[in-house]
Coordinates of C-alpha atoms and ligand atoms in Angstrom, one line a residue:
M141 CA 0.0 0.0 0.0
I142 CA 1.3 3.4 -0.8
S143 CA 1.5 6.1 1.8
P144 CA -1.6 8.3 2.0
D145 CA 0.5 11.3 1.1
S146 CA 2.1 10.1 -2.1
P147 CA 0.1 10.5 -5.2
L148 CA 0.0 7.6 -7.6
I149 CA -0.7 8.1 -11.3
Y150 CA -2.2 5.6 -13.6
H151 CA -3.0 6.0 -17.3
G152 CA -5.7 4.2 -19.3
T153 CA -7.9 4.5 -22.3
P154 CA -10.7 7.1 -22.2
A155 CA -14.0 5.3 -22.4
S156 CA -16.7 7.7 -21.1
E157 CA -15.8 11.3 -20.6
G158 CA -16.1 13.2 -17.3
I159 CA -14.3 14.2 -14.2
A160 CA -14.8 12.6 -10.8
I161 CA -13.2 12.9 -7.4
G162 CA -14.3 10.4 -4.8
S163 CA -13.3 7.7 -2.4
V164 CA -11.7 4.5 -3.7
R165 CA -14.0 1.5 -3.8
L166 CA -12.5 -1.9 -4.8
I167 CA -14.7 -4.4 -6.5
S168 CA -12.3 -7.2 -7.2
S169 CA -14.1 -9.7 -9.2
E170 CA -17.3 -10.3 -11.1
S171 CA -18.0 -13.8 -9.8
V172 CA -19.6 -14.1 -6.4
S173 CA -17.4 -15.1 -3.5
V174 CA -18.2 -15.9 0.1
P175 CA -15.6 -15.4 2.8
P176 CA -14.7 -18.9 4.2
A177 CA -16.2 -20.2 7.4
I178 CA -18.6 -17.4 8.1
E179 CA -20.5 -17.7 11.3
S180 CA -23.4 -15.5 11.8
D181 CA -24.8 -13.7 14.8
E182 CA -28.1 -13.1 13.1
A183 CA -31.0 -15.1 14.7
E184 CA -31.5 -18.6 13.4
D185 CA -35.1 -18.0 12.3
V186 CA -34.0 -14.8 10.4
R187 CA -31.3 -16.7 8.5
L188 CA -33.7 -19.6 7.7
S189 CA -36.3 -17.2 6.5
R190 CA -33.8 -15.4 4.3
L191 CA -32.8 -18.7 2.8
K192 CA -36.4 -19.7 2.2
Q193 CA -37.3 -16.4 0.7
V194 CA -34.4 -16.4 -1.8
L195 CA -35.2 -19.9 -2.9
T196 CA -38.9 -19.0 -3.5
R197 CA -37.9 -15.8 -5.3
V198 CA -35.5 -17.6 -7.6
K199 CA -38.0 -20.4 -8.2
Q200 CA -40.5 -17.8 -9.3
Q201 CA -38.0 -16.1 -11.6
L202 CA -37.1 -19.4 -13.2
Q203 CA -40.8 -20.2 -13.8
G204 CA -41.4 -16.7 -15.4
L205 CA -38.4 -17.3 -17.6
Q206 CA -39.6 -20.8 -18.5
E207 CA -43.0 -19.4 -19.6
S208 CA -41.4 -16.8 -21.9
Q209 CA -39.4 -19.5 -23.8
S210 CA -40.4 -21.5 -26.8
S211 CA -37.2 -23.6 -27.0
K212 CA -37.8 -27.0 -25.6
E213 CA -34.2 -27.4 -24.6
I214 CA -34.1 -24.2 -22.6
I215 CA -37.5 -25.0 -20.9
E216 CA -35.9 -28.3 -19.8
I217 CA -32.8 -26.6 -18.4
L218 CA -34.8 -24.1 -16.4
G219 CA -37.0 -27.0 -15.2
A220 CA -34.0 -28.9 -14.1
Q221 CA -32.8 -25.8 -12.2
R222 CA -36.1 -25.5 -10.4
E223 CA -36.0 -29.2 -9.5
I224 CA -32.5 -28.6 -7.9
L225 CA -34.0 -25.9 -5.8
Q226 CA -36.7 -28.3 -4.6
D227 CA -34.3 -31.1 -3.8
P228 CA -34.9 -32.1 -0.1
E229 CA -31.3 -33.3 0.4
L230 CA -29.9 -29.9 -0.7
W231 CA -32.3 -28.2 1.7
N232 CA -31.4 -30.5 4.6
R233 CA -27.7 -29.8 4.0
M234 CA -28.2 -26.0 4.0
E235 CA -30.5 -26.1 6.9
A236 CA -28.0 -28.1 9.0
M237 CA -25.3 -25.5 8.2
I238 CA -27.5 -22.7 9.4
V239 CA -28.9 -24.4 12.5
E240 CA -26.1 -26.6 13.7
E241 CA -23.1 -24.6 12.5
T242 CA -24.6 -21.1 12.8
R243 CA -23.5 -20.2 9.3
T244 CA -24.9 -17.4 7.1
P245 CA -27.4 -18.4 4.3
E246 CA -24.8 -17.2 1.7
Y247 CA -22.2 -19.6 3.2
A248 CA -24.7 -22.5 3.3
I249 CA -25.7 -22.0 -0.3
Y250 CA -22.1 -21.7 -1.4
T251 CA -20.9 -24.7 0.4
A252 CA -23.9 -27.0 -0.3
F253 CA -23.8 -26.3 -4.0
N254 CA -20.0 -26.7 -4.1
E255 CA -20.3 -30.1 -2.4
Y256 CA -22.9 -31.1 -5.1
I257 CA -20.6 -29.8 -7.8
Q258 CA -17.7 -31.8 -6.5
L259 CA -19.7 -34.9 -6.4
F260 CA -20.9 -34.5 -10.0
T261 CA -17.4 -33.6 -11.2
Q262 CA -16.0 -36.8 -9.6
M263 CA -18.5 -38.9 -11.6
G264 CA -16.5 -37.7 -14.7
E265 CA -19.3 -38.3 -17.2
S266 CA -19.7 -35.8 -20.1
W267 CA -23.3 -35.0 -19.5
I268 CA -22.5 -34.0 -16.0
K269 CA -20.4 -31.1 -17.2
D270 CA -23.6 -29.3 -18.3
R271 CA -25.2 -30.0 -15.0
V272 CA -22.2 -28.4 -13.2
V273 CA -22.5 -25.2 -15.2
D274 CA -26.2 -25.1 -14.2
L275 CA -25.4 -25.6 -10.6
E276 CA -22.7 -22.9 -10.6
A277 CA -25.1 -20.4 -12.3
L278 CA -27.8 -21.2 -9.9
R279 CA -25.5 -20.9 -6.9
D280 CA -24.3 -17.5 -8.1
R281 CA -27.8 -16.3 -8.8
L282 CA -28.9 -17.2 -5.3
I283 CA -26.0 -15.6 -3.6
R284 CA -26.2 -12.4 -5.7
Q285 CA -29.9 -12.1 -4.8
L286 CA -29.1 -12.5 -1.2
S287 CA -26.2 -10.2 -1.0
N288 CA -26.8 -7.5 -3.7
P289 CA -29.1 -5.2 -1.8
E290 CA -26.6 -4.9 1.0
A291 CA -23.7 -4.5 -1.4
K292 CA -25.5 -1.6 -3.1
E293 CA -26.1 0.2 0.2
T294 CA -22.5 0.1 1.2
I295 CA -21.3 1.9 -1.9
Q296 CA -21.0 5.6 -1.0
P297 CA -22.4 8.0 -3.6
G298 CA -19.5 9.6 -5.5
S299 CA -17.2 6.7 -5.0
V300 CA -14.8 5.7 -7.8
I301 CA -15.1 2.0 -8.5
F302 CA -11.9 0.1 -9.2
T303 CA -12.6 -3.2 -10.9
T304 CA -11.2 -5.8 -13.3
D305 CA -14.2 -5.7 -15.6
L306 CA -17.9 -4.9 -15.3
S307 CA -20.9 -6.5 -16.9
P308 CA -23.7 -4.2 -18.3
S309 CA -26.0 -5.2 -15.4
Q310 CA -23.4 -4.4 -12.8
M311 CA -22.8 -1.0 -14.4
L312 CA -26.5 -0.4 -14.1
D313 CA -26.6 -1.5 -10.5
F314 CA -23.7 0.7 -9.6
S315 CA -25.3 3.7 -11.4
E316 CA -28.1 3.5 -8.9
S317 CA -25.7 4.2 -6.1
N318 CA -24.7 7.5 -7.9
I319 CA -21.1 6.4 -8.2
G320 CA -18.6 9.1 -9.3
G321 CA -16.7 7.0 -11.9
V322 CA -15.3 3.6 -12.9
V323 CA -11.7 2.5 -13.5
M324 CA -11.4 -1.0 -15.1
Q325 CA -8.4 -3.1 -15.8
H326 CA -10.1 -4.7 -18.9
G327 CA -12.9 -3.7 -21.2
G328 CA -12.8 -2.1 -24.7
T329 CA -14.2 1.3 -25.4
T330 CA -17.2 -0.1 -27.3
S331 CA -18.1 -2.8 -24.7
H332 CA -21.7 -2.6 -23.6
A333 CA -20.9 -1.7 -20.0
V334 CA -19.0 1.3 -21.4
I335 CA -21.9 2.3 -23.7
I336 CA -24.2 2.2 -20.6
A337 CA -21.6 4.4 -18.7
Q338 CA -21.7 6.9 -21.6
S339 CA -25.5 6.9 -21.6
L340 CA -25.7 7.6 -17.9
G341 CA -22.8 10.1 -18.0
I342 CA -20.6 8.0 -15.7
P343 CA -16.9 8.8 -16.3
C344 CA -15.1 5.6 -17.1
V345 CA -11.4 4.7 -17.9
V346 CA -10.5 1.2 -19.2
G347 CA -7.2 -0.7 -19.6
V348 CA -5.8 0.7 -16.3
D349 CA -3.2 -1.5 -14.7
W350 CA -4.2 -0.8 -11.1
R351 CA -3.0 -3.1 -8.3
P352 CA -5.2 -4.0 -5.3
S353 CA -2.1 -3.9 -3.1
Q354 CA -1.7 -0.2 -3.9
L355 CA -5.2 0.9 -3.0
D356 CA -7.4 1.1 0.0
P357 CA -10.9 2.5 0.7
F358 CA -9.6 5.4 2.7
Q359 CA -7.9 6.9 -0.3
V360 CA -9.3 9.4 -2.7
A361 CA -9.1 9.0 -6.5
A362 CA -9.4 11.8 -9.0
I363 CA -10.1 10.8 -12.6
D364 CA -10.3 12.7 -15.8
A365 CA -11.8 10.0 -18.0
G366 CA -11.6 12.1 -21.2
K367 CA -7.8 12.0 -20.9
G368 CA -7.6 8.5 -19.3
E369 CA -5.9 10.0 -16.2
V370 CA -6.4 8.4 -12.8
I371 CA -4.6 9.9 -9.7
I372 CA -4.7 8.3 -6.3
N373 CA -4.2 10.6 -3.3
P374 CA -4.3 13.8 -5.4
D375 CA -2.7 16.8 -3.6
T376 CA -4.7 20.0 -3.1
R377 CA -3.3 21.5 -6.3
T378 CA -4.3 18.5 -8.4
R379 CA -7.8 18.5 -6.8
H380 CA -8.2 22.2 -7.7
D381 CA -7.0 21.5 -11.2
F382 CA -9.5 18.7 -11.7
L383 CA -12.4 20.9 -10.3
R384 CA -11.3 23.6 -12.7
R385 CA -11.3 21.2 -15.6
R386 CA -14.8 20.1 -14.6
A387 CA -16.0 23.7 -14.6
V388 CA -14.5 24.3 -18.1
A389 CA -16.1 21.1 -19.4
E390 CA -19.5 22.2 -18.0
A391 CA -19.1 25.6 -19.7
D392 CA -18.2 23.9 -23.0
Q393 CA -21.2 21.8 -22.7
R394 CA -23.5 24.7 -22.2
R395 CA -22.0 26.4 -25.3
A396 CA -22.4 23.2 -27.2
M397 CA -26.1 23.1 -26.4
T398 CA -26.5 26.6 -28.0
L399 CA -24.9 25.2 -31.2
G400 CA -27.6 22.5 -31.2
R401 CA -30.2 25.0 -32.2
R402 CA -28.5 25.9 -35.5
P403 CA -29.7 24.0 -38.6
N404 CA -27.8 20.8 -39.6
R405 CA -26.2 21.9 -42.9
T406 CA -22.7 21.6 -44.3
A407 CA -20.9 24.7 -45.5
C408 CA -22.3 24.0 -49.0
G409 CA -25.8 23.8 -47.7
T410 CA -26.3 20.0 -47.7
P411 CA -28.7 18.9 -44.9
F412 CA -27.8 16.1 -42.6
H413 CA -29.4 14.5 -39.6
L414 CA -27.9 13.7 -36.2
R415 CA -30.0 11.4 -34.0
A416 CA -29.5 9.9 -30.5
N417 CA -28.6 6.4 -29.3
I418 CA -30.3 5.9 -26.0
E419 CA -31.4 3.1 -23.7
F420 CA -33.1 4.9 -20.8
E421 CA -36.0 7.3 -20.5
R422 CA -33.9 9.5 -18.3
E423 CA -31.7 10.3 -21.3
L424 CA -34.6 12.2 -23.0
K425 CA -33.5 15.5 -21.4
R426 CA -30.1 15.2 -23.0
V427 CA -31.7 14.3 -26.3
R428 CA -33.5 17.6 -26.2
D429 CA -30.6 19.6 -24.7
F430 CA -28.1 18.5 -27.4
G431 CA -30.7 19.0 -30.3
A432 CA -30.9 15.4 -31.5
E433 CA -33.4 14.8 -34.2
G434 CA -35.2 11.9 -32.7
I435 CA -33.8 8.5 -31.8
G436 CA -31.6 6.6 -34.3
L437 CA -31.2 3.6 -32.0
L438 CA -33.2 2.7 -28.9
R439 CA -31.3 -0.2 -27.3
T440 CA -33.9 -2.3 -25.4
E441 CA -31.8 -5.0 -23.8
T442 CA -31.4 -3.1 -20.5
L443 CA -35.1 -3.6 -19.9
F444 CA -34.3 -7.3 -20.0
L445 CA -31.0 -7.2 -18.0
R446 CA -32.5 -7.6 -14.6
Q447 CA -35.9 -8.7 -15.5
E448 CA -35.2 -12.1 -17.2
Y449 CA -38.8 -12.3 -18.5
F450 CA -40.8 -10.1 -20.8
D451 CA -42.5 -7.3 -19.0
T452 CA -45.0 -5.9 -21.5
A453 CA -46.1 -3.0 -19.3
R454 CA -42.5 -1.7 -18.9
H455 CA -41.8 -2.0 -22.6
L456 CA -45.0 -0.2 -23.6
Q457 CA -44.4 2.5 -21.1
L458 CA -40.8 3.2 -22.4
Y459 CA -41.8 3.2 -26.0
R460 CA -44.8 5.5 -25.5
S461 CA -42.8 7.9 -23.3
I462 CA -40.0 8.1 -25.9
L463 CA -42.4 8.6 -28.8
S464 CA -44.4 11.3 -27.0
E465 CA -41.2 13.2 -25.9
T466 CA -39.5 13.4 -29.3
G467 CA -41.9 15.7 -31.2
T468 CA -42.4 14.7 -34.8
H469 CA -39.1 12.9 -35.2
M470 CA -38.5 9.2 -36.0
V471 CA -37.8 6.7 -33.2
T472 CA -36.0 3.6 -34.2
I473 CA -36.6 0.8 -31.7
R474 CA -34.2 -2.2 -31.9
L475 CA -35.4 -5.7 -31.0
L476 CA -33.6 -7.3 -28.0
D477 CA -30.0 -7.7 -28.8
V478 CA -29.0 -9.9 -25.8
G479 CA -26.0 -12.2 -25.9
G480 CA -22.3 -11.3 -26.6
D481 CA -21.4 -9.3 -23.5
K482 CA -25.1 -8.7 -22.7
F483 CA -27.1 -11.0 -20.5
P484 CA -27.7 -13.9 -20.9
G485 CA -24.6 -14.6 -23.0
K486 CA -22.4 -14.8 -20.0
N487 CA -24.6 -17.2 -18.1
L488 CA -24.7 -19.5 -21.1
D489 CA -21.0 -20.0 -20.8
E490 CA -20.4 -20.0 -24.5
A491 CA -16.8 -20.3 -25.7
N492 CA -17.3 -17.4 -28.2
P493 CA -20.3 -15.4 -27.1
Y494 CA -19.9 -12.8 -29.8
L495 CA -20.2 -15.6 -32.4
G496 CA -22.9 -17.3 -30.5
W497 CA -26.6 -17.1 -29.5
R498 CA -27.0 -13.4 -29.9
G499 CA -29.6 -10.9 -31.1
I500 CA -32.0 -12.2 -33.7
R501 CA -30.6 -15.8 -33.4
M502 CA -31.8 -15.9 -29.8
L503 CA -35.2 -14.3 -30.6
L504 CA -35.9 -16.7 -33.4
D505 CA -35.4 -19.6 -31.0
Q506 CA -37.8 -17.9 -28.5
K507 CA -40.6 -16.8 -30.7
K508 CA -42.9 -16.0 -27.8
L509 CA -40.4 -13.4 -26.6
L510 CA -40.0 -12.0 -30.2
D511 CA -43.8 -11.8 -30.6
S512 CA -44.2 -10.1 -27.2
Q513 CA -41.7 -7.4 -28.2
L514 CA -43.2 -6.9 -31.7
E515 CA -46.6 -6.6 -30.1
A516 CA -45.5 -4.0 -27.6
I517 CA -43.7 -1.9 -30.2
L518 CA -46.6 -2.1 -32.7
T519 CA -49.1 -1.2 -30.0
A520 CA -47.2 1.9 -29.0
A521 CA -46.6 2.8 -32.7
S522 CA -50.3 2.7 -33.4
D523 CA -50.8 5.8 -31.2
Y524 CA -48.0 7.6 -33.1
P525 CA -48.6 7.0 -36.8
G526 CA -45.5 7.2 -39.0
R527 CA -43.1 7.8 -36.1
A528 CA -41.7 4.4 -35.2
R529 CA -39.4 2.0 -37.0
I530 CA -38.2 -1.5 -36.0
L531 CA -34.6 -2.6 -36.2
V532 CA -33.5 -6.2 -36.3
P533 CA -30.1 -6.8 -34.7
M534 CA -27.3 -9.3 -35.6
V535 CA -28.8 -10.4 -38.9
S536 CA -26.3 -12.7 -40.7
D537 CA -28.6 -14.3 -43.2
L538 CA -31.6 -12.8 -45.0
S539 CA -33.8 -15.7 -44.0
E540 CA -33.7 -14.4 -40.5
F541 CA -35.1 -11.1 -41.6
R542 CA -37.8 -12.8 -43.6
Q543 CA -38.9 -14.8 -40.5
V544 CA -39.2 -11.6 -38.5
R545 CA -41.2 -9.9 -41.3
E546 CA -43.6 -12.9 -41.3
R547 CA -43.9 -12.9 -37.5
M548 CA -44.6 -9.2 -37.6
Q549 CA -47.4 -9.7 -40.1
Q550 CA -49.0 -12.3 -37.8
V551 CA -48.7 -9.9 -34.8
I552 CA -50.3 -7.1 -36.9
H553 CA -53.2 -9.4 -37.7
R554 CA -53.7 -10.4 -34.1
L555 CA -53.6 -6.7 -33.0
K556 CA -56.2 -5.9 -35.6
A557 CA -58.5 -8.5 -34.3
R558 CA -58.2 -6.8 -30.9
G559 CA -59.1 -3.4 -32.4
I560 CA -55.5 -2.0 -32.6
H561 CA -55.0 -0.6 -36.1
L562 CA -51.8 0.7 -37.7
T563 CA -52.9 3.5 -40.0
H564 CA -49.2 3.8 -41.3
P565 CA -46.8 1.0 -42.0
V566 CA -44.0 0.5 -39.5
P567 CA -40.8 0.2 -41.4
L568 CA -38.7 -2.9 -40.6
G569 CA -35.0 -2.6 -41.1
I570 CA -31.8 -4.4 -40.2
M571 CA -28.5 -3.6 -38.5
V572 CA -25.7 -4.1 -41.0
E573 CA -23.2 -5.4 -38.5
V574 CA -22.2 -8.8 -39.7
P575 CA -19.9 -8.9 -42.8
S576 CA -22.1 -11.6 -44.5
I577 CA -24.9 -9.1 -44.8
A578 CA -22.8 -6.1 -45.8
L579 CA -21.3 -8.3 -48.6
Q580 CA -24.9 -9.1 -49.7
A581 CA -26.1 -5.5 -49.3
R582 CA -27.8 -5.4 -52.8
A583 CA -29.9 -8.4 -52.1
A584 CA -30.7 -7.1 -48.6
A585 CA -31.6 -3.6 -49.8
A586 CA -34.2 -5.2 -52.2
E587 CA -36.1 -6.6 -49.2
V588 CA -35.6 -4.5 -46.1
D589 CA -37.1 -1.0 -45.4
F590 CA -33.9 0.6 -44.1
F591 CA -30.3 -0.1 -43.1
S592 CA -28.6 1.0 -39.9
I593 CA -24.8 0.3 -39.8
G594 CA -23.6 -1.1 -36.5
S595 CA -20.0 -0.2 -36.9
N596 CA -19.0 -1.5 -33.5
D597 CA -19.9 -5.1 -34.3
L598 CA -19.0 -4.7 -38.0
T599 CA -15.5 -3.6 -37.0
Q600 CA -15.1 -6.4 -34.5
Y601 CA -16.2 -9.1 -37.1
V602 CA -14.2 -7.6 -40.0
M603 CA -11.0 -7.0 -38.0
A604 CA -11.4 -10.2 -35.9
A605 CA -10.9 -8.1 -32.8
D606 CA -13.1 -8.4 -29.7
R607 CA -14.6 -5.0 -29.0
G608 CA -14.5 -5.6 -25.3
N609 CA -10.8 -6.7 -25.1
E610 CA -8.4 -3.9 -24.5
K611 CA -5.5 -6.1 -25.5
V612 CA -6.6 -5.9 -29.1
S613 CA -7.9 -2.4 -29.1
K614 CA -5.3 -1.3 -31.6
N615 CA -6.7 -3.9 -34.0
F616 CA -10.2 -2.6 -33.5
Y617 CA -10.4 0.4 -35.7
S618 CA -13.5 1.5 -37.5
G619 CA -11.5 3.8 -39.8
H620 CA -9.7 0.8 -41.2
P621 CA -10.0 0.9 -45.1
S622 CA -11.6 -2.5 -45.1
V623 CA -14.4 -1.4 -42.7
M624 CA -14.8 1.8 -44.7
R625 CA -15.0 -0.1 -48.0
L626 CA -17.7 -2.4 -46.7
I627 CA -19.7 0.6 -45.4
Q628 CA -19.3 2.2 -48.8
M629 CA -20.6 -1.0 -50.6
T630 CA -23.6 -0.9 -48.2
W631 CA -24.3 2.8 -48.8
Q632 CA -24.1 2.2 -52.6
A633 CA -26.7 -0.6 -52.4
A634 CA -29.0 1.5 -50.2
S635 CA -28.7 4.5 -52.7
E636 CA -29.5 2.3 -55.7
A637 CA -32.5 0.8 -53.9
N638 CA -33.5 4.2 -52.5
I639 CA -33.8 3.1 -48.9
P640 CA -32.7 5.1 -45.9
I641 CA -29.3 4.3 -44.4
S642 CA -27.7 5.6 -41.2
V643 CA -24.7 4.7 -39.0
C644 CA -25.4 4.2 -35.4
G645 CA -22.1 2.6 -34.1
E646 CA -19.5 4.6 -32.1
M647 CA -17.6 5.8 -35.2
A648 CA -20.5 8.2 -35.9
A649 CA -19.6 10.0 -32.7
D650 CA -16.0 10.5 -33.8
P651 CA -16.1 13.9 -35.7
L652 CA -13.4 12.9 -38.2
L653 CA -14.9 9.5 -39.1
A654 CA -18.4 11.2 -39.2
A655 CA -16.9 13.7 -41.7
A656 CA -15.6 10.8 -43.8
L657 CA -19.0 9.1 -43.7
T658 CA -20.6 12.4 -44.8
G659 CA -18.1 12.6 -47.7
M660 CA -19.3 9.1 -48.7
G661 CA -23.0 10.3 -48.9
I662 CA -24.4 9.2 -45.6
R663 CA -26.7 11.9 -44.3
E664 CA -27.9 10.3 -41.1
L665 CA -25.8 9.5 -38.1
S666 CA -26.8 8.4 -34.6
M667 CA -24.7 8.7 -31.4
S668 CA -24.8 9.4 -27.7
P669 CA -26.5 12.8 -27.3
S670 CA -23.4 14.5 -25.7
S671 CA -21.3 13.6 -28.9
I672 CA -23.6 15.6 -31.1
P673 CA -22.2 19.1 -30.7
A674 CA -18.6 18.2 -31.7
V675 CA -19.8 16.2 -34.8
K676 CA -22.2 19.0 -35.8
K677 CA -19.5 21.7 -35.5
L678 CA -17.2 19.9 -37.9
L679 CA -19.9 18.9 -40.4
C680 CA -21.2 22.5 -40.5
S681 CA -17.8 23.9 -41.1
F682 CA -16.8 22.4 -44.5
E683 CA -18.2 21.5 -47.9
I684 CA -19.0 18.0 -48.9
K685 CA -16.1 17.9 -51.4
T686 CA -13.7 18.5 -48.5
F687 CA -15.1 15.5 -46.6
R688 CA -14.8 13.5 -49.8
E689 CA -11.1 14.2 -49.9
L690 CA -10.9 12.8 -46.4
L691 CA -12.8 9.7 -47.3
D692 CA -10.8 9.0 -50.5
S693 CA -7.5 9.2 -48.5
I694 CA -8.8 6.7 -46.0
I695 CA -10.1 4.3 -48.6
Q696 CA -6.8 4.5 -50.5
A697 CA -4.7 3.8 -47.3
G698 CA -2.9 0.5 -47.1
D699 CA -3.5 -0.2 -43.4
S700 CA -4.8 1.3 -40.2
E701 CA -1.6 3.3 -39.6
Q702 CA -1.8 4.9 -43.0
A703 CA -5.5 5.6 -42.5
R704 CA -4.8 7.3 -39.2
A705 CA -2.0 9.3 -40.9
S706 CA -4.3 10.4 -43.7
I707 CA -6.9 11.6 -41.1
A708 CA -4.2 13.5 -39.2
A709 CA -3.0 15.1 -42.4
W710 CA -6.5 16.2 -43.3
Q711 CA -6.9 17.6 -39.8
Q712 CA -3.7 19.4 -40.1
Q713 CA -4.6 20.9 -43.5
Y714 CA -8.1 22.1 -42.6
L715 CA -8.6 22.3 -38.8
S716 CA -5.3 24.0 -38.0
V717 CA -6.2 26.8 -40.5
Q718 CA -9.6 27.0 -38.8
S719 CA -8.3 27.4 -35.3
E720 CA -5.7 30.0 -36.3
Ligands
PEP166 C1 -23.1 -1.6 -33.2 O1 -22.8 -2.8 -33.1 O2 -22.4 -0.8 -33.8 C2 -24.3 -1.1 -32.5 C3 -24.7 0.1 -32.6 O3 -24.9 -2.0 -31.6 P1 -24.4 -2.4 -30.2 O4 -23.3 -1.5 -29.8 O5 -25.5 -2.3 -29.3 O6 -24.0 -3.8 -30.4
MG167 MG1 -24.2 -4.3 -32.5

């Protein structure tokens, strides 16, 4: 541990801008852990009742989950998990630990499940392996449900969380404690936990090599996430400097909001549209403040993160509220894109979750869930004619889109029979984020109503670089000529078929890449609301032909390094003149 007086400086990669000063809070690992041999001074009946309650709650959750499934296999797995929870031997073992050994319910669950797991593992049969994964998932779910409410309370508002990595649902949980910021050892800048941090305005730095032995909860951390700076034990001068930086950033933001009211036109008068990527209702204020023209991407998976079953009322409420708060603008609602680094991918324990049961693949295996979401969107859309569009994530084969189109027709028929009419068609489009679809863009453009380019996933699949892994972050570059060429092919196909096309991945929020996309012909970009002013400022400053020069130099580049150099040269030629 360092002395409380000596500052310690770490550097990492900026992931979500902002400045925070707060006490250090260490969250060492994502998996649950229970301190060994915990004895409890809580009354025996309280401990037993906590155990019973958590078992009942999880049994109900599993039942809800089972009812929302159409895959026979998954229904069976969930059924097996419920059976485990009803096993009298397991109960007897846990009860004995609580009554005879005065253990906590967390310890009893942890130990009893581990004994089971050991027993199964020793049997060595291959089918047992799956059962072990189930048991571990169930054990962790029970312990989290028991301990999470307490864990949340102990996080002081304003704390700076130091962690190895966070899942999207953990980021969401921590946000409720009004944390000051997050410093992660791992995590890429386009991971979903980071995207949530951006949406909620939580400063976040990734790829920081912090050591538990150097930190303790009595220390203070100052972070300037936009610069990737993390300082432990900042001295008074540093604290003042960080507070001054925060004041400057807030003033910049106020100025940026004024810019939001000017029309979106390039210097040669070409109009363009800047829309918002959001996932929470509370972001609507920022959508208005930064002058976004409606919603280019409503991510809906956070509604599902902690729910684990489809809650029609919650979905309807969110969709209606967003449609009613965005004037006459378009709202693009994406179907659930769970999997990858978003629940339940992690719990499935897939070797390659990003290449696994994700997005539309999962929804087509769970048609009840797909129908429920289509029904909720279409019901909300019927009250706002011509305002909503539906976006299908992770399409890798056009047959997937056709199946969704067919399901959507059936849902529309059912709604009609119930007296819910759509006076305007609701366009159904696809995320172009898997190379197989981009390569087939012409065929796709003939069938779908619109394209939205998901450059985060497109880049990870084209470059074979995990978007959440900071070790390969230099390989993950959306300005790579190969990614740009694929986007250009997709744009070409959309133009020929005369269908709308937008870019909603993080590259749209990078002013220089946004300028290159505008040079290509793309007129619709969607990004986190706070990124709008910087993009708008650049796009309003030059003519399309200048952006085309930038695009051409990127497309002609031989590799990432040359592409970055071309962008830097363009910047030097035009932006240095501008700032003189
Ligand atoms: C993308 O992949 O670029 C995208 C916008 O979707 P998400 O980040 O939610 O995967
Ligand atoms: Mg994506």
